[in-house]
Short mmCIF file of C-alpha atoms in Angstrom, two decimals:
data_model
loop_
_atom_site.label_atom_id
_atom_site.label_comp_id
_atom_site.label_asym_id
_atom_site.label_seq_id
_atom_site.Cartn_x
_atom_site.Cartn_y
_atom_site.Cartn_z
CA MET A 1 -72.72 57.73 117.60
CA ILE A 2 -73.52 60.67 115.35
CA GLU A 3 -76.14 58.76 113.40
CA ASP A 4 -78.08 58.03 116.59
CA ARG A 5 -78.78 61.70 117.37
CA GLU A 6 -82.30 62.63 116.36
CA ARG A 7 -84.10 65.95 116.32
CA LYS A 8 -86.88 66.33 118.92
CA ALA A 9 -89.35 68.98 117.81
CA GLY A 10 -91.27 68.91 121.09
CA LYS A 11 -88.20 69.71 123.13
CA GLU A 12 -87.24 72.51 120.75
CA LEU A 13 -90.71 74.02 121.04
CA LEU A 14 -90.48 74.01 124.84
CA ILE A 15 -87.12 75.79 124.66
CA ILE A 16 -88.61 78.46 122.38
CA VAL A 17 -91.54 78.96 124.77
CA PHE A 18 -89.14 79.27 127.72
CA ARG A 19 -87.05 81.84 125.83
CA ALA A 20 -90.20 83.78 124.94
CA ILE A 21 -91.24 83.93 128.59
CA VAL A 22 -87.80 85.14 129.72
CA TRP A 23 -87.71 87.69 126.90
CA SER A 24 -91.18 88.98 127.80
CA VAL A 25 -90.11 89.47 131.43
CA LEU A 26 -86.99 91.37 130.34
CA VAL A 27 -89.06 93.56 128.01
CA TYR A 28 -91.41 94.38 130.86
CA PHE A 29 -88.49 95.32 133.11
CA TYR A 30 -86.99 97.38 130.28
CA PHE A 31 -90.05 99.64 130.06
CA ASN A 32 -90.85 99.43 133.78
CA LYS A 33 -87.47 99.62 135.46
CA PRO A 34 -87.47 98.11 138.93
CA LYS A 35 -85.62 99.74 141.83
CA PHE A 36 -82.66 97.34 141.75
CA TYR A 37 -81.92 98.51 138.18
CA ASN A 38 -81.24 102.00 139.53
CA GLU A 39 -79.22 100.65 142.45
CA ASN A 40 -77.06 98.37 140.27
CA THR A 41 -76.40 99.55 136.72
CA SER A 42 -74.40 96.42 135.85
CA VAL A 43 -77.52 94.29 136.28
CA GLU A 44 -79.37 96.56 133.88
CA SER A 45 -76.55 96.24 131.33
CA VAL A 46 -76.58 92.45 131.54
CA ALA A 47 -80.38 92.43 131.20
CA LYS A 48 -80.17 94.58 128.06
CA ALA A 49 -77.52 92.30 126.55
CA VAL A 50 -79.60 89.20 127.28
CA LEU A 51 -82.68 90.98 125.91
CA VAL A 52 -80.89 91.74 122.63
CA PHE A 53 -79.62 88.18 122.26
CA LEU A 54 -82.87 86.44 123.21
CA GLY A 55 -84.97 88.69 120.97
CA ALA A 56 -82.91 88.01 117.84
CA SER A 57 -82.38 84.34 118.69
CA LEU A 58 -86.09 83.85 119.37
CA VAL A 59 -87.04 85.22 115.95
CA VAL A 60 -84.47 83.05 114.17
CA SER A 61 -85.40 79.91 116.13
CA THR A 62 -89.10 80.43 115.38
CA LEU A 63 -88.38 80.89 111.67
CA ARG A 64 -86.15 77.81 111.72
CA LEU A 65 -88.82 75.62 113.32
CA THR A 66 -91.46 76.96 110.92
CA ILE A 67 -89.29 76.32 107.83
CA ILE A 68 -88.40 72.81 108.99
CA TYR A 69 -92.06 72.02 109.74
CA TRP A 70 -93.07 73.27 106.29
CA TYR A 71 -90.28 71.28 104.62
CA ILE A 72 -91.24 68.06 106.42
CA ARG A 73 -94.93 68.47 105.58
CA LYS A 74 -94.15 69.27 101.94
CA HIS A 75 -92.08 66.11 101.43
CA ASN A 76 -94.11 63.90 103.80
CA PHE A 77 -91.06 63.08 105.90
CA LYS A 78 -91.02 61.69 109.41
CA SER A 79 -90.64 64.22 112.21
CA ASN A 80 -87.15 62.91 113.10
CA ILE A 81 -85.84 62.84 109.52
CA LYS A 82 -82.14 63.62 109.02
CA ASP A 83 -81.85 65.69 105.90
CA ASN A 84 -79.24 67.97 104.33
CA PHE A 85 -81.64 70.90 104.10
CA ILE A 86 -82.49 70.69 107.79
CA LEU A 87 -78.80 70.29 108.60
CA GLY A 88 -77.96 73.41 106.57
CA ILE A 89 -80.68 75.44 108.31
CA ASN A 90 -79.31 74.35 111.69
CA ARG A 91 -75.76 75.42 110.74
CA ILE A 92 -76.95 78.83 109.55
CA VAL A 93 -78.89 79.33 112.79
CA SER A 94 -75.74 78.45 114.75
CA ILE A 95 -73.75 81.07 112.83
CA LEU A 96 -76.45 83.70 113.40
CA ASN A 97 -76.57 82.91 117.12
CA THR A 98 -72.83 83.49 117.27
CA VAL A 99 -73.33 86.88 115.62
CA PHE A 100 -76.09 87.69 118.13
CA ILE A 101 -73.77 86.82 121.01
CA VAL A 102 -71.19 89.28 119.65
CA ILE A 103 -73.86 91.99 119.39
CA ALA A 104 -74.96 91.22 122.96
CA PHE A 105 -71.39 91.72 124.21
CA ILE A 106 -71.22 95.03 122.33
CA THR A 107 -74.39 96.08 124.14
CA LEU A 108 -73.05 94.83 127.49
CA PHE A 109 -69.81 96.79 127.31
CA LYS A 110 -71.51 99.78 125.66
CA VAL A 111 -69.20 99.77 122.65
CA ASP A 112 -70.06 102.16 119.84
CA PRO A 113 -71.15 99.99 116.86
CA LYS A 114 -69.39 102.34 114.42
CA ASP A 115 -66.10 102.00 116.29
CA PHE A 116 -66.53 98.26 116.47
CA ILE A 117 -67.22 97.92 112.73
CA PHE A 118 -64.26 100.15 111.93
CA SER A 119 -61.97 98.10 114.18
CA VAL A 120 -63.15 94.84 112.63
CA SER A 121 -62.70 96.17 109.09
CA ILE A 122 -59.05 96.92 109.83
CA VAL A 123 -58.25 93.31 110.71
CA ALA A 124 -60.76 91.78 108.27
CA ALA A 125 -58.11 91.26 105.57
CA ALA A 126 -55.74 89.58 108.02
CA ILE A 127 -58.53 87.36 109.33
CA ALA A 128 -59.55 86.41 105.77
CA VAL A 129 -55.97 85.40 104.91
CA THR A 130 -55.34 83.59 108.20
CA PHE A 131 -58.61 81.65 108.22
CA LYS A 132 -58.92 81.25 104.46
CA GLU A 133 -59.12 77.46 104.62
CA TYR A 134 -61.75 77.53 107.37
CA ILE A 135 -63.87 80.05 105.49
CA THR A 136 -63.60 77.98 102.30
CA ASN A 137 -64.60 74.83 104.18
CA MET A 138 -67.58 76.61 105.71
CA ILE A 139 -68.84 77.89 102.36
CA ASN A 140 -68.32 74.51 100.69
CA GLY A 141 -70.01 72.79 103.62
CA LEU A 142 -73.12 74.95 103.28
CA ILE A 143 -73.22 74.30 99.52
CA ILE A 144 -73.01 70.54 100.13
CA MET A 145 -75.73 70.69 102.79
CA PHE A 146 -78.22 72.43 100.50
CA SER A 147 -77.32 70.22 97.54
CA ASP A 148 -79.48 67.25 96.59
CA ARG A 149 -76.50 65.30 95.28
CA LEU A 150 -75.34 64.15 98.71
CA SER A 151 -77.47 63.24 101.71
CA LEU A 152 -76.88 61.95 105.20
CA GLY A 153 -76.69 58.17 105.11
CA ASP A 154 -75.50 57.99 101.48
CA HIS A 155 -72.72 55.52 100.69
CA ILE A 156 -70.08 57.41 98.70
CA ARG A 157 -66.50 57.11 97.52
CA ILE A 158 -64.12 60.08 97.57
CA GLY A 159 -60.74 59.14 96.15
CA ASN A 160 -59.49 56.18 98.19
CA ASN A 161 -62.04 56.75 100.95
CA GLU A 162 -65.39 54.99 100.87
CA GLY A 163 -68.14 54.91 103.45
CA LYS A 164 -71.47 56.15 104.75
CA ILE A 165 -72.03 59.86 105.41
CA LEU A 166 -72.62 60.26 109.15
CA ASP A 167 -72.50 64.03 109.43
CA ILE A 168 -71.62 67.20 107.52
CA THR A 169 -70.21 70.03 109.61
CA LEU A 170 -69.06 73.49 108.57
CA ILE A 171 -65.48 72.21 108.44
CA ASN A 172 -65.55 68.60 107.27
CA MET A 173 -67.57 65.60 106.19
CA ILE A 174 -67.57 62.54 108.45
CA LEU A 175 -67.72 59.07 106.86
CA GLN A 176 -67.91 55.59 108.35
CA ASN A 177 -66.01 53.05 106.28
CA GLU A 178 -66.45 49.29 106.05
CA ASP A 179 -64.23 48.75 109.11
CA SER A 180 -66.46 51.10 111.15
CA ASP A 181 -63.63 53.62 111.28
CA MET A 182 -64.50 57.31 111.24
CA VAL A 183 -62.98 59.09 108.23
CA ILE A 184 -62.91 62.90 108.33
CA VAL A 185 -62.73 64.60 104.92
CA PRO A 186 -62.39 68.42 104.71
CA ASN A 187 -65.28 70.05 102.86
CA SER A 188 -62.90 71.76 100.43
CA ILE A 189 -61.54 68.36 99.34
CA ALA A 190 -65.02 66.83 99.12
CA PHE A 191 -66.28 69.80 97.10
CA SER A 192 -63.40 69.71 94.59
CA SER A 193 -63.07 65.91 94.28
CA VAL A 194 -64.87 63.42 92.11
CA ILE A 195 -67.51 61.73 94.28
CA ILE A 196 -69.22 58.47 93.41
CA ASN A 197 -72.57 58.31 95.19
CA GLN A 198 -73.57 54.67 95.16
CA SER A 199 -76.76 55.32 97.12
CA LYS A 200 -78.24 57.40 94.30
CA GLN A 201 -77.92 54.45 91.95
CA ASN A 202 -80.49 51.69 91.66
CA THR A 203 -77.79 49.17 92.54
CA LYS A 204 -74.50 49.15 94.38
CA LYS A 205 -71.27 47.99 92.76
CA LEU A 206 -68.75 45.80 94.50
CA SER A 207 -65.35 45.99 92.76
CA ILE A 208 -62.34 43.75 93.35
CA ASP A 209 -59.03 44.21 91.52
CA PHE A 210 -56.77 41.17 91.26
CA ASP A 211 -54.04 39.75 89.05
CA MET A 212 -53.33 36.29 87.69
CA ALA A 213 -50.13 34.84 86.30
CA LEU A 214 -50.04 35.13 82.52
CA GLU A 215 -48.97 31.52 82.24
CA ASN A 216 -52.29 30.39 83.77
CA GLY A 217 -54.12 31.49 80.63
CA TYR A 218 -57.31 32.46 82.44
CA THR A 219 -59.71 34.50 80.32
CA PRO A 220 -62.38 36.94 81.57
CA GLU A 221 -65.10 34.55 80.40
CA TYR A 222 -63.59 31.67 82.35
CA LEU A 223 -63.25 33.81 85.48
CA GLU A 224 -66.86 35.00 85.18
CA ASN A 225 -68.13 31.42 85.01
CA TYR A 226 -65.92 30.46 87.95
CA LEU A 227 -67.01 33.36 90.16
CA ASN A 228 -70.69 33.02 89.22
CA LYS A 229 -70.61 29.63 90.95
CA VAL A 230 -69.16 31.34 94.02
CA ILE A 231 -71.92 33.96 94.33
CA ASP A 232 -74.77 31.54 93.68
CA ASN A 233 -75.30 31.36 97.44
CA TYR A 234 -75.90 35.14 97.53
CA SER A 235 -78.61 35.32 94.86
CA ALA A 236 -80.84 37.27 97.27
CA ASN A 237 -78.27 40.08 97.38
CA VAL A 238 -76.77 39.98 93.87
CA VAL A 239 -78.50 41.20 90.72
CA PRO A 240 -79.01 38.28 88.26
CA GLY A 241 -76.19 38.35 85.73
CA GLY A 242 -74.63 41.20 87.65
CA LEU A 243 -71.09 39.81 87.76
CA THR A 244 -68.61 40.90 85.11
CA VAL A 245 -64.86 40.52 84.78
CA LYS A 246 -62.83 42.82 82.58
CA THR A 247 -59.14 43.06 81.79
CA LEU A 248 -57.43 46.19 83.07
CA GLU A 249 -53.85 45.57 82.02
CA ILE A 250 -51.63 42.87 80.51
CA ASN A 251 -48.06 42.88 81.77
CA LYS A 252 -45.10 40.62 81.08
CA ASP A 253 -45.90 38.10 83.81
CA VAL A 254 -49.38 38.90 85.09
CA VAL A 255 -52.77 40.03 83.87
CA ILE A 256 -54.72 42.52 86.02
CA PHE A 257 -58.46 41.92 86.15
CA LYS A 258 -61.39 43.68 87.80
CA ALA A 259 -64.43 41.79 89.03
CA MET A 260 -67.59 43.89 89.46
CA VAL A 261 -70.70 42.64 91.22
CA LEU A 262 -74.01 44.52 91.18
CA LEU A 263 -75.79 44.31 94.53
CA LYS A 264 -79.52 44.82 94.90
CA PHE A 265 -79.14 46.98 98.01
CA TYR A 266 -76.50 48.14 100.43
CA ASP A 267 -75.77 45.67 103.20
CA LYS A 268 -72.35 46.06 104.79
CA LEU A 269 -72.26 42.60 106.36
CA LYS A 270 -73.39 40.75 103.22
CA GLU A 271 -71.05 42.82 101.07
CA ARG A 272 -68.18 41.78 103.32
CA GLU A 273 -69.20 38.12 103.03
CA ILE A 274 -69.40 38.29 99.24
CA ARG A 275 -66.04 40.05 99.01
CA ARG A 276 -64.42 37.43 101.24
CA ALA A 277 -65.96 34.55 99.27
CA ILE A 278 -64.68 35.99 95.97
CA ASN A 279 -61.22 36.67 97.39
CA THR A 280 -61.03 33.13 98.79
CA ALA A 281 -62.06 31.63 95.46
CA LEU A 282 -59.50 33.71 93.57
CA ILE A 283 -56.72 32.68 95.96
CA ARG A 284 -57.58 29.02 95.45
CA LEU A 285 -57.78 29.47 91.71
CA SER A 286 -54.39 31.18 91.51
CA ALA A 287 -52.85 28.20 93.33
CA THR A 288 -54.08 25.60 90.84
CA LEU A 289 -50.90 25.95 88.78
CA LYS A 290 -47.65 25.11 90.50
CA LYS A 291 -44.14 25.35 89.18
CA THR A 292 -42.27 22.05 89.37
CA THR A 293 -38.76 21.02 88.35
CA SER A 294 -38.20 17.97 86.19
CA PRO A 295 -35.39 15.44 86.91
CA ASN A 296 -33.24 16.88 84.09
CA GLY A 297 -33.32 20.31 85.68
CA GLU A 298 -35.76 21.95 83.26
CA ASP A 299 -38.71 23.94 84.60
CA ASN A 300 -42.14 22.70 83.66
CA VAL A 301 -45.55 24.14 84.46
CA SER A 302 -48.23 21.66 85.34
CA LYS A 303 -51.65 21.98 86.82
CA SER A 304 -52.05 20.88 90.41
CA LYS A 305 -54.86 18.64 91.38
CA THR A 306 -58.18 20.35 91.73
CA THR A 307 -59.43 20.36 95.28
CA SER A 308 -62.80 18.94 96.16
CA GLN A 309 -64.17 22.42 96.85
CA GLU A 310 -63.07 23.66 93.40
CA LYS A 311 -64.71 20.63 91.80
CA GLU A 312 -67.95 21.66 93.42
CA LEU A 313 -67.52 25.19 92.07
CA LEU A 314 -66.54 24.11 88.59
#
């Protein structure tokens, strides 16, 4: 799982030390050319290319580790914290390493940098048009990473998608919904859409839309009292007085309501239990009125007998 991957600073430091040793050896051979360099020029070319890549990558990796260490100490975070700022730094380092690899290949094949830049500038417009969406997603992804509005682990809603942020890449944002499905949202859509970040609030809202037959005559106040009895068993998770029912729309035959429950904290399993309990209670309540036909053929509406469970609730 993506959320199980943690940063290991000790391992990163060992990699930097190993790169520094290899780079130092290559620098020594660069100024003190051994005999096999003269005998095989291709080996010398490869060594120069690796020297260019390792030198630039070593500087960037050292700066990255220093910035992350400073950021963690400043905010008193744990060493394995997963944070947007750290994620953004890692993405930028990945992009720079890709650039360094390209420069290393230029050095390896002894391409004139001026010719290379001129060749790239010719196709730059075509590349920009062809990969416009990817470039837009990358820019939006970096903006999201360095923003304090969204963080890894936040529970958000984007349009019809709702879930926990597992990862933010340069192309998309990965969410995990209530069914543990992985939802991939492009960064351009996430950046231009209205996002509800429930983790930044003091409480989390649980919303359920439902409709009742108009002939039942149920009012929002009656439904609130009915559902408050249902959620009494979840007082440890629900804010006191945090259940409200409002009318969304009144049609010819049905009334559309919305029940909103304020939760003290995010708990996916408890939220699922509360949602199921409310849905079950609403289904039972909607079945309390049944349509019967009188002996003379006229339709009458009469209340069915209240079940023992509903008596307990009411």
